[in-house]
Amino acid sequence: MGGGLTSIGNDCLFMTGSHVAHDVKINNKVIIANCGAVAGHCVIEDDVIIGGLSGIHQFVRMGVVQLSVQLRW
């Protein structure tokens, strides 16, 4: 990647306030929840879920992940 090109695959969901910076490659079926952010030069592989208020540091490559949430009763 480089040169300011950001590419986004198919069937992605970007919720309110999410942000994708420059030079990012986002593959297919990626979900970025509310206020999630991806910094520059990252690669986000297929089926990744980035939780709300999460930040992904620059130059990071993310594979398939599972989002776990702490429940409070």
PDB file of N, CA and C in Angstrom:
ATOM      1  N   MET A   1       0.848  -1.178   0.000  1.00  0.00           N
ATOM      2  CA  MET A   1       0.000   0.000   0.000  1.00  0.00           C
ATOM      3  C   MET A   1       0.893   1.240   0.000  1.00  0.00           C
ATOM      4  N   GLY A   2       0.272   2.319  -0.221  1.00  0.00           N
ATOM      5  CA  GLY A   2       0.988   3.583  -0.240  1.00  0.00           C
ATOM      6  C   GLY A   2       0.359   4.525  -1.246  1.00  0.00           C
ATOM      7  N   GLY A   3       0.836   5.726  -1.275  1.00  0.00           N
ATOM      8  CA  GLY A   3       0.338   6.690  -2.233  1.00  0.00           C
ATOM      9  C   GLY A   3      -1.042   7.238  -1.918  1.00  0.00           C
ATOM     10  N   GLY A   4      -1.512   7.053  -0.689  1.00  0.00           N
ATOM     11  CA  GLY A   4      -2.804   7.599  -0.294  1.00  0.00           C
ATOM     12  C   GLY A   4      -4.005   6.784  -0.706  1.00  0.00           C
ATOM     13  N   LEU A   5      -3.808   5.581  -1.269  1.00  0.00           N
ATOM     14  CA  LEU A   5      -4.920   4.759  -1.739  1.00  0.00           C
ATOM     15  C   LEU A   5      -5.527   3.954  -0.594  1.00  0.00           C
ATOM     16  N   THR A   6      -6.819   4.105  -0.391  1.00  0.00           N
ATOM     17  CA  THR A   6      -7.565   3.306   0.576  1.00  0.00           C
ATOM     18  C   THR A   6      -8.568   2.476  -0.196  1.00  0.00           C
ATOM     19  N   SER A   7      -8.597   1.153   0.052  1.00  0.00           N
ATOM     20  CA  SER A   7      -9.540   0.284  -0.666  1.00  0.00           C
ATOM     21  C   SER A   7     -10.429  -0.449   0.326  1.00  0.00           C
ATOM     22  N   ILE A   8     -11.701  -0.617  -0.072  1.00  0.00           N
ATOM     23  CA  ILE A   8     -12.697  -1.260   0.783  1.00  0.00           C
ATOM     24  C   ILE A   8     -13.367  -2.370  -0.005  1.00  0.00           C
ATOM     25  N   GLY A   9     -13.440  -3.576   0.603  1.00  0.00           N
ATOM     26  CA  GLY A   9     -14.035  -4.738  -0.045  1.00  0.00           C
ATOM     27  C   GLY A   9     -15.556  -4.701  -0.040  1.00  0.00           C
ATOM     28  N   ASN A  10     -16.150  -5.846  -0.311  1.00  0.00           N
ATOM     29  CA  ASN A  10     -17.605  -5.987  -0.404  1.00  0.00           C
ATOM     30  C   ASN A  10     -18.227  -6.344   0.944  1.00  0.00           C
ATOM     31  N   ASP A  11     -19.502  -5.998   1.098  1.00  0.00           N
ATOM     32  CA  ASP A  11     -20.312  -6.379   2.264  1.00  0.00           C
ATOM     33  C   ASP A  11     -19.732  -5.895   3.589  1.00  0.00           C
ATOM     34  N   CYS A  12     -19.195  -4.688   3.614  1.00  0.00           N
ATOM     35  CA  CYS A  12     -18.662  -4.107   4.847  1.00  0.00           C
ATOM     36  C   CYS A  12     -19.714  -3.211   5.489  1.00  0.00           C
ATOM     37  N   LEU A  13     -19.604  -3.046   6.811  1.00  0.00           N
ATOM     38  CA  LEU A  13     -20.512  -2.178   7.549  1.00  0.00           C
ATOM     39  C   LEU A  13     -19.686  -1.216   8.393  1.00  0.00           C
ATOM     40  N   PHE A  14     -19.896   0.076   8.166  1.00  0.00           N
ATOM     41  CA  PHE A  14     -19.223   1.120   8.930  1.00  0.00           C
ATOM     42  C   PHE A  14     -20.296   1.882   9.701  1.00  0.00           C
ATOM     43  N   MET A  15     -20.287   1.737  11.012  1.00  0.00           N
ATOM     44  CA  MET A  15     -21.322   2.358  11.834  1.00  0.00           C
ATOM     45  C   MET A  15     -20.988   3.830  12.114  1.00  0.00           C
ATOM     46  N   THR A  16     -21.910   4.516  12.771  1.00  0.00           N
ATOM     47  CA  THR A  16     -21.806   5.951  13.029  1.00  0.00           C
ATOM     48  C   THR A  16     -20.482   6.327  13.679  1.00  0.00           C
ATOM     49  N   GLY A  17     -19.822   7.323  13.124  1.00  0.00           N
ATOM     50  CA  GLY A  17     -18.601   7.853  13.705  1.00  0.00           C
ATOM     51  C   GLY A  17     -17.358   7.026  13.448  1.00  0.00           C
ATOM     52  N   SER A  18     -17.461   5.945  12.670  1.00  0.00           N
ATOM     53  CA  SER A  18     -16.266   5.144  12.384  1.00  0.00           C
ATOM     54  C   SER A  18     -15.363   5.917  11.422  1.00  0.00           C
ATOM     55  N   HIS A  19     -14.070   5.586  11.454  1.00  0.00           N
ATOM     56  CA  HIS A  19     -13.093   6.322  10.654  1.00  0.00           C
ATOM     57  C   HIS A  19     -12.071   5.351  10.076  1.00  0.00           C
ATOM     58  N   VAL A  20     -11.774   5.527   8.795  1.00  0.00           N
ATOM     59  CA  VAL A  20     -10.724   4.761   8.120  1.00  0.00           C
ATOM     60  C   VAL A  20      -9.765   5.773   7.505  1.00  0.00           C
ATOM     61  N   ALA A  21      -8.489   5.685   7.867  1.00  0.00           N
ATOM     62  CA  ALA A  21      -7.491   6.653   7.411  1.00  0.00           C
ATOM     63  C   ALA A  21      -6.964   6.301   6.014  1.00  0.00           C
ATOM     64  N   HIS A  22      -5.905   6.975   5.624  1.00  0.00           N
ATOM     65  CA  HIS A  22      -5.271   6.798   4.316  1.00  0.00           C
ATOM     66  C   HIS A  22      -4.477   5.499   4.244  1.00  0.00           C
ATOM     67  N   ASP A  23      -4.268   5.011   3.037  1.00  0.00           N
ATOM     68  CA  ASP A  23      -3.421   3.833   2.787  1.00  0.00           C
ATOM     69  C   ASP A  23      -3.873   2.600   3.555  1.00  0.00           C
ATOM     70  N   VAL A  24      -5.165   2.388   3.661  1.00  0.00           N
ATOM     71  CA  VAL A  24      -5.721   1.235   4.371  1.00  0.00           C
ATOM     72  C   VAL A  24      -6.369   0.299   3.362  1.00  0.00           C
ATOM     73  N   LYS A  25      -6.171  -1.004   3.559  1.00  0.00           N
ATOM     74  CA  LYS A  25      -6.856  -2.008   2.747  1.00  0.00           C
ATOM     75  C   LYS A  25      -7.815  -2.761   3.661  1.00  0.00           C
ATOM     76  N   ILE A  26      -9.106  -2.677   3.358  1.00  0.00           N
ATOM     77  CA  ILE A  26     -10.127  -3.392   4.114  1.00  0.00           C
ATOM     78  C   ILE A  26     -10.727  -4.431   3.190  1.00  0.00           C
ATOM     79  N   ASN A  27     -10.650  -5.689   3.591  1.00  0.00           N
ATOM     80  CA  ASN A  27     -11.181  -6.773   2.768  1.00  0.00           C
ATOM     81  C   ASN A  27     -12.688  -6.909   2.960  1.00  0.00           C
ATOM     82  N   ASN A  28     -13.241  -8.067   2.670  1.00  0.00           N
ATOM     83  CA  ASN A  28     -14.686  -8.291   2.635  1.00  0.00           C
ATOM     84  C   ASN A  28     -15.285  -8.598   4.006  1.00  0.00           C
ATOM     85  N   LYS A  29     -16.556  -8.234   4.169  1.00  0.00           N
ATOM     86  CA  LYS A  29     -17.366  -8.556   5.350  1.00  0.00           C
ATOM     87  C   LYS A  29     -16.748  -8.058   6.652  1.00  0.00           C
ATOM     88  N   VAL A  30     -16.223  -6.856   6.632  1.00  0.00           N
ATOM     89  CA  VAL A  30     -15.636  -6.231   7.817  1.00  0.00           C
ATOM     90  C   VAL A  30     -16.691  -5.343   8.470  1.00  0.00           C
ATOM     91  N   ILE A  31     -16.747  -5.370   9.797  1.00  0.00           N
ATOM     92  CA  ILE A  31     -17.654  -4.506  10.548  1.00  0.00           C
ATOM     93  C   ILE A  31     -16.818  -3.611  11.456  1.00  0.00           C
ATOM     94  N   ILE A  32     -17.051  -2.304  11.355  1.00  0.00           N
ATOM     95  CA  ILE A  32     -16.439  -1.354  12.279  1.00  0.00           C
ATOM     96  C   ILE A  32     -17.580  -0.702  13.042  1.00  0.00           C
ATOM     97  N   ALA A  33     -17.646  -0.980  14.337  1.00  0.00           N
ATOM     98  CA  ALA A  33     -18.747  -0.486  15.169  1.00  0.00           C
ATOM     99  C   ALA A  33     -18.591   1.005  15.459  1.00  0.00           C
ATOM    100  N   ASN A  34     -19.565   1.564  16.156  1.00  0.00           N
ATOM    101  CA  ASN A  34     -19.611   3.002  16.429  1.00  0.00           C
ATOM    102  C   ASN A  34     -18.297   3.529  16.979  1.00  0.00           C
ATOM    103  N   CYS A  35     -17.802   4.581  16.344  1.00  0.00           N
ATOM    104  CA  CYS A  35     -16.592   5.297  16.762  1.00  0.00           C
ATOM    105  C   CYS A  35     -15.334   4.434  16.725  1.00  0.00           C
ATOM    106  N   GLY A  36     -15.345   3.334  15.988  1.00  0.00           N
ATOM    107  CA  GLY A  36     -14.129   2.554  15.767  1.00  0.00           C
ATOM    108  C   GLY A  36     -13.257   3.275  14.749  1.00  0.00           C
ATOM    109  N   ALA A  37     -11.948   3.168  14.885  1.00  0.00           N
ATOM    110  CA  ALA A  37     -11.042   3.885  13.989  1.00  0.00           C
ATOM    111  C   ALA A  37      -9.886   2.993  13.560  1.00  0.00           C
ATOM    112  N   VAL A  38      -9.500   3.135  12.299  1.00  0.00           N
ATOM    113  CA  VAL A  38      -8.367   2.403  11.745  1.00  0.00           C
ATOM    114  C   VAL A  38      -7.365   3.439  11.246  1.00  0.00           C
ATOM    115  N   ALA A  39      -6.145   3.415  11.794  1.00  0.00           N
ATOM    116  CA  ALA A  39      -5.109   4.371  11.406  1.00  0.00           C
ATOM    117  C   ALA A  39      -4.491   3.982  10.062  1.00  0.00           C
ATOM    118  N   GLY A  40      -3.613   4.819   9.562  1.00  0.00           N
ATOM    119  CA  GLY A  40      -3.023   4.648   8.243  1.00  0.00           C
ATOM    120  C   GLY A  40      -2.180   3.398   8.078  1.00  0.00           C
ATOM    121  N   HIS A  41      -2.118   2.921   6.834  1.00  0.00           N
ATOM    122  CA  HIS A  41      -1.260   1.816   6.407  1.00  0.00           C
ATOM    123  C   HIS A  41      -1.625   0.473   7.032  1.00  0.00           C
ATOM    124  N   CYS A  42      -2.878   0.273   7.437  1.00  0.00           N
ATOM    125  CA  CYS A  42      -3.322  -0.998   8.018  1.00  0.00           C
ATOM    126  C   CYS A  42      -3.928  -1.899   6.952  1.00  0.00           C
ATOM    127  N   VAL A  43      -3.910  -3.202   7.220  1.00  0.00           N
ATOM    128  CA  VAL A  43      -4.610  -4.187   6.396  1.00  0.00           C
ATOM    129  C   VAL A  43      -5.574  -4.925   7.317  1.00  0.00           C
ATOM    130  N   ILE A  44      -6.852  -4.913   6.952  1.00  0.00           N
ATOM    131  CA  ILE A  44      -7.890  -5.577   7.733  1.00  0.00           C
ATOM    132  C   ILE A  44      -8.428  -6.719   6.877  1.00  0.00           C
ATOM    133  N   GLU A  45      -8.187  -7.952   7.304  1.00  0.00           N
ATOM    134  CA  GLU A  45      -8.570  -9.128   6.524  1.00  0.00           C
ATOM    135  C   GLU A  45     -10.076  -9.382   6.578  1.00  0.00           C
ATOM    136  N   ASP A  46     -10.541 -10.421   5.877  1.00  0.00           N
ATOM    137  CA  ASP A  46     -11.960 -10.773   5.811  1.00  0.00           C
ATOM    138  C   ASP A  46     -12.539 -11.084   7.191  1.00  0.00           C
ATOM    139  N   ASP A  47     -13.829 -10.739   7.365  1.00  0.00           N
ATOM    140  CA  ASP A  47     -14.624 -11.117   8.540  1.00  0.00           C
ATOM    141  C   ASP A  47     -14.114 -10.562   9.867  1.00  0.00           C
ATOM    142  N   VAL A  48     -13.406  -9.462   9.838  1.00  0.00           N
ATOM    143  CA  VAL A  48     -12.926  -8.840  11.076  1.00  0.00           C
ATOM    144  C   VAL A  48     -14.023  -7.951  11.651  1.00  0.00           C
ATOM    145  N   ILE A  49     -14.181  -7.980  12.972  1.00  0.00           N
ATOM    146  CA  ILE A  49     -15.116  -7.095  13.666  1.00  0.00           C
ATOM    147  C   ILE A  49     -14.299  -6.208  14.603  1.00  0.00           C
ATOM    148  N   ILE A  50     -14.398  -4.899  14.405  1.00  0.00           N
ATOM    149  CA  ILE A  50     -13.717  -3.934  15.260  1.00  0.00           C
ATOM    150  C   ILE A  50     -14.779  -3.308  16.151  1.00  0.00           C
ATOM    151  N   GLY A  51     -14.659  -3.504  17.448  1.00  0.00           N
ATOM    152  CA  GLY A  51     -15.672  -3.056  18.396  1.00  0.00           C
ATOM    153  C   GLY A  51     -15.741  -1.549  18.537  1.00  0.00           C
ATOM    154  N   GLY A  52     -16.839  -1.084  19.114  1.00  0.00           N
ATOM    155  CA  GLY A  52     -17.053   0.337  19.331  1.00  0.00           C
ATOM    156  C   GLY A  52     -15.966   0.963  20.191  1.00  0.00           C
ATOM    157  N   LEU A  53     -15.592   2.181  19.848  1.00  0.00           N
ATOM    158  CA  LEU A  53     -14.563   2.960  20.544  1.00  0.00           C
ATOM    159  C   LEU A  53     -13.189   2.294  20.514  1.00  0.00           C
ATOM    160  N   SER A  54     -12.967   1.372  19.572  1.00  0.00           N
ATOM    161  CA  SER A  54     -11.664   0.711  19.445  1.00  0.00           C
ATOM    162  C   SER A  54     -10.816   1.442  18.416  1.00  0.00           C
ATOM    163  N   GLY A  55      -9.537   1.530  18.703  1.00  0.00           N
ATOM    164  CA  GLY A  55      -8.605   2.135  17.764  1.00  0.00           C
ATOM    165  C   GLY A  55      -7.577   1.119  17.313  1.00  0.00           C
ATOM    166  N   ILE A  56      -7.312   1.064  16.017  1.00  0.00           N
ATOM    167  CA  ILE A  56      -6.293   0.169  15.463  1.00  0.00           C
ATOM    168  C   ILE A  56      -5.091   1.030  15.086  1.00  0.00           C
ATOM    169  N   HIS A  57      -3.951   0.734  15.682  1.00  0.00           N
ATOM    170  CA  HIS A  57      -2.730   1.515  15.478  1.00  0.00           C
ATOM    171  C   HIS A  57      -2.245   1.389  14.039  1.00  0.00           C
ATOM    172  N   GLN A  58      -1.482   2.364  13.571  1.00  0.00           N
ATOM    173  CA  GLN A  58      -0.968   2.353  12.202  1.00  0.00           C
ATOM    174  C   GLN A  58      -0.054   1.156  11.942  1.00  0.00           C
ATOM    175  N   PHE A  59       0.002   0.721  10.693  1.00  0.00           N
ATOM    176  CA  PHE A  59       0.835  -0.382  10.202  1.00  0.00           C
ATOM    177  C   PHE A  59       0.476  -1.738  10.817  1.00  0.00           C
ATOM    178  N   VAL A  60      -0.768  -1.923  11.233  1.00  0.00           N
ATOM    179  CA  VAL A  60      -1.219  -3.189  11.823  1.00  0.00           C
ATOM    180  C   VAL A  60      -1.945  -4.012  10.770  1.00  0.00           C
ATOM    181  N   ARG A  61      -1.731  -5.333  10.806  1.00  0.00           N
ATOM    182  CA  ARG A  61      -2.479  -6.267   9.961  1.00  0.00           C
ATOM    183  C   ARG A  61      -3.352  -7.104  10.889  1.00  0.00           C
ATOM    184  N   MET A  62      -4.672  -7.100  10.639  1.00  0.00           N
ATOM    185  CA  MET A  62      -5.602  -7.864  11.480  1.00  0.00           C
ATOM    186  C   MET A  62      -6.180  -9.019  10.686  1.00  0.00           C
ATOM    187  N   GLY A  63      -6.139 -10.229  11.283  1.00  0.00           N
ATOM    188  CA  GLY A  63      -6.770 -11.403  10.690  1.00  0.00           C
ATOM    189  C   GLY A  63      -8.166 -11.569  11.258  1.00  0.00           C
ATOM    190  N   VAL A  64      -8.732 -12.742  11.049  1.00  0.00           N
ATOM    191  CA  VAL A  64     -10.082 -13.010  11.550  1.00  0.00           C
ATOM    192  C   VAL A  64     -10.063 -12.978  13.076  1.00  0.00           C
ATOM    193  N   VAL A  65     -10.965 -12.212  13.662  1.00  0.00           N
ATOM    194  CA  VAL A  65     -11.016 -12.080  15.124  1.00  0.00           C
ATOM    195  C   VAL A  65     -12.431 -12.296  15.627  1.00  0.00           C
ATOM    196  N   GLN A  66     -12.527 -12.529  16.909  1.00  0.00           N
ATOM    197  CA  GLN A  66     -13.822 -12.666  17.562  1.00  0.00           C
ATOM    198  C   GLN A  66     -13.962 -11.517  18.546  1.00  0.00           C
ATOM    199  N   LEU A  67     -15.093 -10.843  18.498  1.00  0.00           N
ATOM    200  CA  LEU A  67     -15.345  -9.743  19.415  1.00  0.00           C
ATOM    201  C   LEU A  67     -16.001 -10.284  20.668  1.00  0.00           C
ATOM    202  N   SER A  68     -15.393 -10.061  21.808  1.00  0.00           N
ATOM    203  CA  SER A  68     -16.015 -10.477  23.068  1.00  0.00           C
ATOM    204  C   SER A  68     -16.355  -9.229  23.868  1.00  0.00           C
ATOM    205  N   VAL A  69     -17.497  -9.250  24.511  1.00  0.00           N
ATOM    206  CA  VAL A  69     -17.983  -8.097  25.251  1.00  0.00           C
ATOM    207  C   VAL A  69     -18.288  -8.521  26.674  1.00  0.00           C
ATOM    208  N   GLN A  70     -17.859  -7.738  27.638  1.00  0.00           N
ATOM    209  CA  GLN A  70     -18.156  -8.027  29.037  1.00  0.00           C
ATOM    210  C   GLN A  70     -19.582  -7.582  29.332  1.00  0.00           C
ATOM    211  N   LEU A  71     -20.361  -8.469  29.899  1.00  0.00           N
ATOM    212  CA  LEU A  71     -21.740  -8.143  30.264  1.00  0.00           C
ATOM    213  C   LEU A  71     -21.805  -7.780  31.735  1.00  0.00           C
ATOM    214  N   ARG A  72     -22.585  -6.768  32.050  1.00  0.00           N
ATOM    215  CA  ARG A  72     -22.797  -6.368  33.450  1.00  0.00           C
ATOM    216  C   ARG A  72     -24.268  -6.453  33.747  1.00  0.00           C
ATOM    217  N   TRP A  73     -24.601  -7.100  34.845  1.00  0.00           N
ATOM    218  CA  TRP A  73     -26.011  -7.286  35.206  1.00  0.00           C
ATOM    219  C   TRP A  73     -26.412  -6.317  36.266  1.00  0.00           C
TER     220      TRP A  73
END
